[in-house]
Short mmCIF file of C-alpha atoms in Angstrom, two decimals:
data_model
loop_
_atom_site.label_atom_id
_atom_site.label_comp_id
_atom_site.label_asym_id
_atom_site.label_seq_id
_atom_site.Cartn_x
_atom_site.Cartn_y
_atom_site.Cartn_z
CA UNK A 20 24.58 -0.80 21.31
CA UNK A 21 25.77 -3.94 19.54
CA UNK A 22 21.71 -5.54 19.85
CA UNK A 23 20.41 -2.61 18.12
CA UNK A 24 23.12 -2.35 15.23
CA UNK A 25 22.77 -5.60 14.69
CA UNK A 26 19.08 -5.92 14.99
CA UNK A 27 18.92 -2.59 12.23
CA UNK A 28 21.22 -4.20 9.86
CA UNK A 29 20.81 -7.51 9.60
CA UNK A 30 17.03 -7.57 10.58
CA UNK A 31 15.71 -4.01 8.32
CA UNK A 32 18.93 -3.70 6.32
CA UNK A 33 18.54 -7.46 4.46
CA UNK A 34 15.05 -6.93 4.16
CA UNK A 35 15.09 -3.46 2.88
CA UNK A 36 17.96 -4.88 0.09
CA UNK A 37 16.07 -7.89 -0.64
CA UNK A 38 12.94 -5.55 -1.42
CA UNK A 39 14.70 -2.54 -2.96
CA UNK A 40 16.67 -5.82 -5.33
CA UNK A 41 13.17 -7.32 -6.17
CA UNK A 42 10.98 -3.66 -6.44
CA UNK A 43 10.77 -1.00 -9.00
CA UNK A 44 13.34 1.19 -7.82
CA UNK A 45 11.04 4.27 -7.74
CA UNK A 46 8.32 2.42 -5.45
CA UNK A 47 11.10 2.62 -2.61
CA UNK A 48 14.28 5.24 -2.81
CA UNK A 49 16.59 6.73 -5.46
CA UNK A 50 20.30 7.36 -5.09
CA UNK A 51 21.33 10.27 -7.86
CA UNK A 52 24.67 11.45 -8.05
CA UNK A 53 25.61 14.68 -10.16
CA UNK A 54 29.29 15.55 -9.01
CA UNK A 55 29.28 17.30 -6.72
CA UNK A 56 26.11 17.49 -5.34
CA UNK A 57 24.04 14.39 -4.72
CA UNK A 58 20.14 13.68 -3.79
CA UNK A 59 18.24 10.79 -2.01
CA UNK A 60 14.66 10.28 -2.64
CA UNK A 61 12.22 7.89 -1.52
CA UNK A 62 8.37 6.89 -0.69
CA UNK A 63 8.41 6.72 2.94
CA UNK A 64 5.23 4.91 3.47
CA UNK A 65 6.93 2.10 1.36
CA UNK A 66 9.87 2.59 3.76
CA UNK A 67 7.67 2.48 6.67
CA UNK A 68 5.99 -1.19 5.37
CA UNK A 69 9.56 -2.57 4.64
CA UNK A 70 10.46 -1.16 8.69
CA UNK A 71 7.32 -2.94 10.29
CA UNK A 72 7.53 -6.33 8.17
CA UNK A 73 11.22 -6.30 9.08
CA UNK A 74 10.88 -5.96 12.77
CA UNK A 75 10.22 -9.42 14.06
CA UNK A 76 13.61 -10.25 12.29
CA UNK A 77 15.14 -6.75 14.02
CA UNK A 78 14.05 -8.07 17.33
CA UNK A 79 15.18 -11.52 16.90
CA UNK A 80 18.54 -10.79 15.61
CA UNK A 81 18.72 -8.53 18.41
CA UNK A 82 17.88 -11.46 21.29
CA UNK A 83 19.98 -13.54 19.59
CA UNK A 84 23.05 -11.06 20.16
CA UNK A 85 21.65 -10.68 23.28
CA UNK A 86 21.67 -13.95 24.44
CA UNK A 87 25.22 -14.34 23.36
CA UNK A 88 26.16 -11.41 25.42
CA UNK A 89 24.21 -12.09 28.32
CA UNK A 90 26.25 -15.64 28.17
CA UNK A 91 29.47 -14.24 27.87
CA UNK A 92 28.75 -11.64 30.27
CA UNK A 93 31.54 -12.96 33.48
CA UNK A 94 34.07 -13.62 30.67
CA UNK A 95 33.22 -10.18 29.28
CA UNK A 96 34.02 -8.34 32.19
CA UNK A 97 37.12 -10.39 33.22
CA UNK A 98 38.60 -9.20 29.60
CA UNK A 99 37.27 -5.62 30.37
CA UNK A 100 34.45 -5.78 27.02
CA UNK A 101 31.91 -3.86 27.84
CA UNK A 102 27.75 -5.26 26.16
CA UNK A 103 24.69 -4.22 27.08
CA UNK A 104 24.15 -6.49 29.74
CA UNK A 105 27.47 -5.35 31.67
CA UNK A 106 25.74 -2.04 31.91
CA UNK A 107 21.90 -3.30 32.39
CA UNK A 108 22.21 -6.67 34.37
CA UNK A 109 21.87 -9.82 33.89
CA UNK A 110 17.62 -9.07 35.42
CA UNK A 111 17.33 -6.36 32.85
CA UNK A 112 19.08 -8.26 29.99
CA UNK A 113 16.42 -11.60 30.60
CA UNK A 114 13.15 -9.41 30.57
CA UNK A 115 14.51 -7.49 27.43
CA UNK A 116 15.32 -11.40 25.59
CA UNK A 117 11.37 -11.75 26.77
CA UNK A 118 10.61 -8.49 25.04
CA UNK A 119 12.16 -8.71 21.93
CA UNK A 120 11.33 -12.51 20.80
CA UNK A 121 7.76 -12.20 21.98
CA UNK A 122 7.38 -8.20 20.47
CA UNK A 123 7.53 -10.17 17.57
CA UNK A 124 3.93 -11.31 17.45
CA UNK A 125 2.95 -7.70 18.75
CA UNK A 126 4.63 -6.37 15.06
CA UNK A 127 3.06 -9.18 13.13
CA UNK A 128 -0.61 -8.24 14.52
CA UNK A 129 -0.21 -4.74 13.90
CA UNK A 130 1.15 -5.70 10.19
CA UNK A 131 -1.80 -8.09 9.40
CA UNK A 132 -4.48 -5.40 11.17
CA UNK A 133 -3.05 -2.31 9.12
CA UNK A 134 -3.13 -5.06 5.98
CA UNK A 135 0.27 -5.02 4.90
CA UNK A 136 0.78 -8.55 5.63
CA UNK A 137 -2.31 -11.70 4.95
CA UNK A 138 -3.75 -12.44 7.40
CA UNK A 139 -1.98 -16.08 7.08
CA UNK A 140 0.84 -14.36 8.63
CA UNK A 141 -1.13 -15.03 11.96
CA UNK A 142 -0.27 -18.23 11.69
CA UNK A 143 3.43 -17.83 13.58
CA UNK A 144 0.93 -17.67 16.75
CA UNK A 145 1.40 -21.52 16.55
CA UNK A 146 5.09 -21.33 17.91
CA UNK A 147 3.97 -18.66 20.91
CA UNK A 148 4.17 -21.69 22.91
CA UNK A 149 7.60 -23.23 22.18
CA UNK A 150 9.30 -19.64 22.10
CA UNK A 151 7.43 -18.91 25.82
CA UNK A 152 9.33 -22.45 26.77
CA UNK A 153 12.56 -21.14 25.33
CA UNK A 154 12.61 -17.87 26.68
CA UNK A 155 11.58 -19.63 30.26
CA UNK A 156 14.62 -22.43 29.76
CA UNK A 157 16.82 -19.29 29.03
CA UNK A 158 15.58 -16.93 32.18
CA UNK A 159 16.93 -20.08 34.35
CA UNK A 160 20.39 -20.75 32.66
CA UNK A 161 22.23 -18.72 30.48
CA UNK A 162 24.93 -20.78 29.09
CA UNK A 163 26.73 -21.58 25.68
CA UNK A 164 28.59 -24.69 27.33
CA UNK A 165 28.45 -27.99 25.06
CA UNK A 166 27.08 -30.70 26.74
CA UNK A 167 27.83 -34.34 25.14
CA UNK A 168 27.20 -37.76 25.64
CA UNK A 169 27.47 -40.94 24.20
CA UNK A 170 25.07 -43.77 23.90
CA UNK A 171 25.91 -47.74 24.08
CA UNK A 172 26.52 -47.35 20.40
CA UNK A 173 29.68 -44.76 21.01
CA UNK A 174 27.09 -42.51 18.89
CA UNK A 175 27.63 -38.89 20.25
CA UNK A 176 24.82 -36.82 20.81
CA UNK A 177 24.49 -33.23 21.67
CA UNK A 178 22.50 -31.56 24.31
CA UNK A 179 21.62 -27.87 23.08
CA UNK A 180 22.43 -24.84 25.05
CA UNK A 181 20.57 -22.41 26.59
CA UNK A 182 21.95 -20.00 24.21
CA UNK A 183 20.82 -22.36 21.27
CA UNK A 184 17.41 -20.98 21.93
CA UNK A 185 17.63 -17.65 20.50
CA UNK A 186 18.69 -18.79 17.05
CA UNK A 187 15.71 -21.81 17.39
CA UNK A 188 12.92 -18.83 18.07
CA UNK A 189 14.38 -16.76 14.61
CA UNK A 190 14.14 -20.27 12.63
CA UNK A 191 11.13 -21.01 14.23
CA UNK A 192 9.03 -17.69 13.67
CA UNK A 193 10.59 -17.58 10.10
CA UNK A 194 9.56 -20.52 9.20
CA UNK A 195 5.97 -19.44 10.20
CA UNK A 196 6.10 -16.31 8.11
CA UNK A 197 7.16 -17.92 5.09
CA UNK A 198 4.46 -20.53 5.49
CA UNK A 199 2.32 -17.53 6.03
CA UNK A 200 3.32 -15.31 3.50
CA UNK A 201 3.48 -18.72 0.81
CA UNK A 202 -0.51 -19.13 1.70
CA UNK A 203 -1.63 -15.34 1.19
CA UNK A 204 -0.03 -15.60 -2.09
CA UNK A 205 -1.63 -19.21 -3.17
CA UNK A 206 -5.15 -18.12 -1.41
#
């Protein structure tokens, strides 16, 4: 349950704000308030845009909770928490981490064919292969350990987790889309 409020809010929720901040406020809902009575309006095909271009952000903050969960799972239980993976497995949990971070290119492709995002958008295809890596790294060890060592030079140097690789594929794909989304504007 946790995934999918946190996926909603932070992944729709901050982009609905950011466009309802930056949008004429008619283009995408209208709170009105006359005591007692109150009335929401709104253009739901503009609500429906700001739900598709959000999802790859839904999924991804959804994996990334996810992940942590599916990490913390044995401690979970031994403390009596209840996530998502406690009541799907540990089998289910890993092929919905696969579903959700690469779902996102299945959302972009349907935003760029139904033309509400350029067509530079495509571009986030370039990271398919690093995010297929890191989901494959994380389907063979889940774990948020620190691992540390230090070189001849007492420098210290830190080996990433498993868990580490959720929050990489979010920067990753973002960074894509805003390269993306940068280019449609300029071209």
């Amino acid at each position: 349950m946790g995934e999918l409020l946190a996926g909603l809010f932070e992944g729709f929720g901050i982009t609905f704000l950011t466009v309802y901040i930056n949008a004429p406020i008619k283009e995408i809902a209208t709170l009105n308030f006359n005591w007692p009575a109150f009335s929401l309006n709104g253009n739901l095909q503009n609500l429906l845009i700001i739900f598709l271009i959000s999802l790859p952000e839904v999924f991804f903050n959804a994996a990334t909770m996810l992940a942590d969960n599916t990490c913390d799972l044995k401690a979970d239980l031994q403390n009596g928490r209840h996530t998502l993976p406690s009541y799907i497995g540990v089998k289910n949990s890993l092929r919905l981490f696969a579903y959700l971070t690469l779902g996102t290119y299945v959302t972009v492709t349907i935003a760029v064919i139904l033309r509400v995002l350029p067509i530079w958008q495509l571009l986030v295809f370039i990271t398919l292969p690093k995010l297929i890596k890191n989901v494959k790294a994380f389907n063979a060890k889940q774990t948020k350990d620190m691992t540390f060592w230090v070189d001849k030079n007492n420098k210290k140097h830190h080996i990433p987790t498993t868990f580490d690789l959720a929050p990489q594929n979010l920067s990753l794909f973002q960074a894509m889309q805003v390269i993306g989304l940068i280019l449609g504007i300029l071209i």
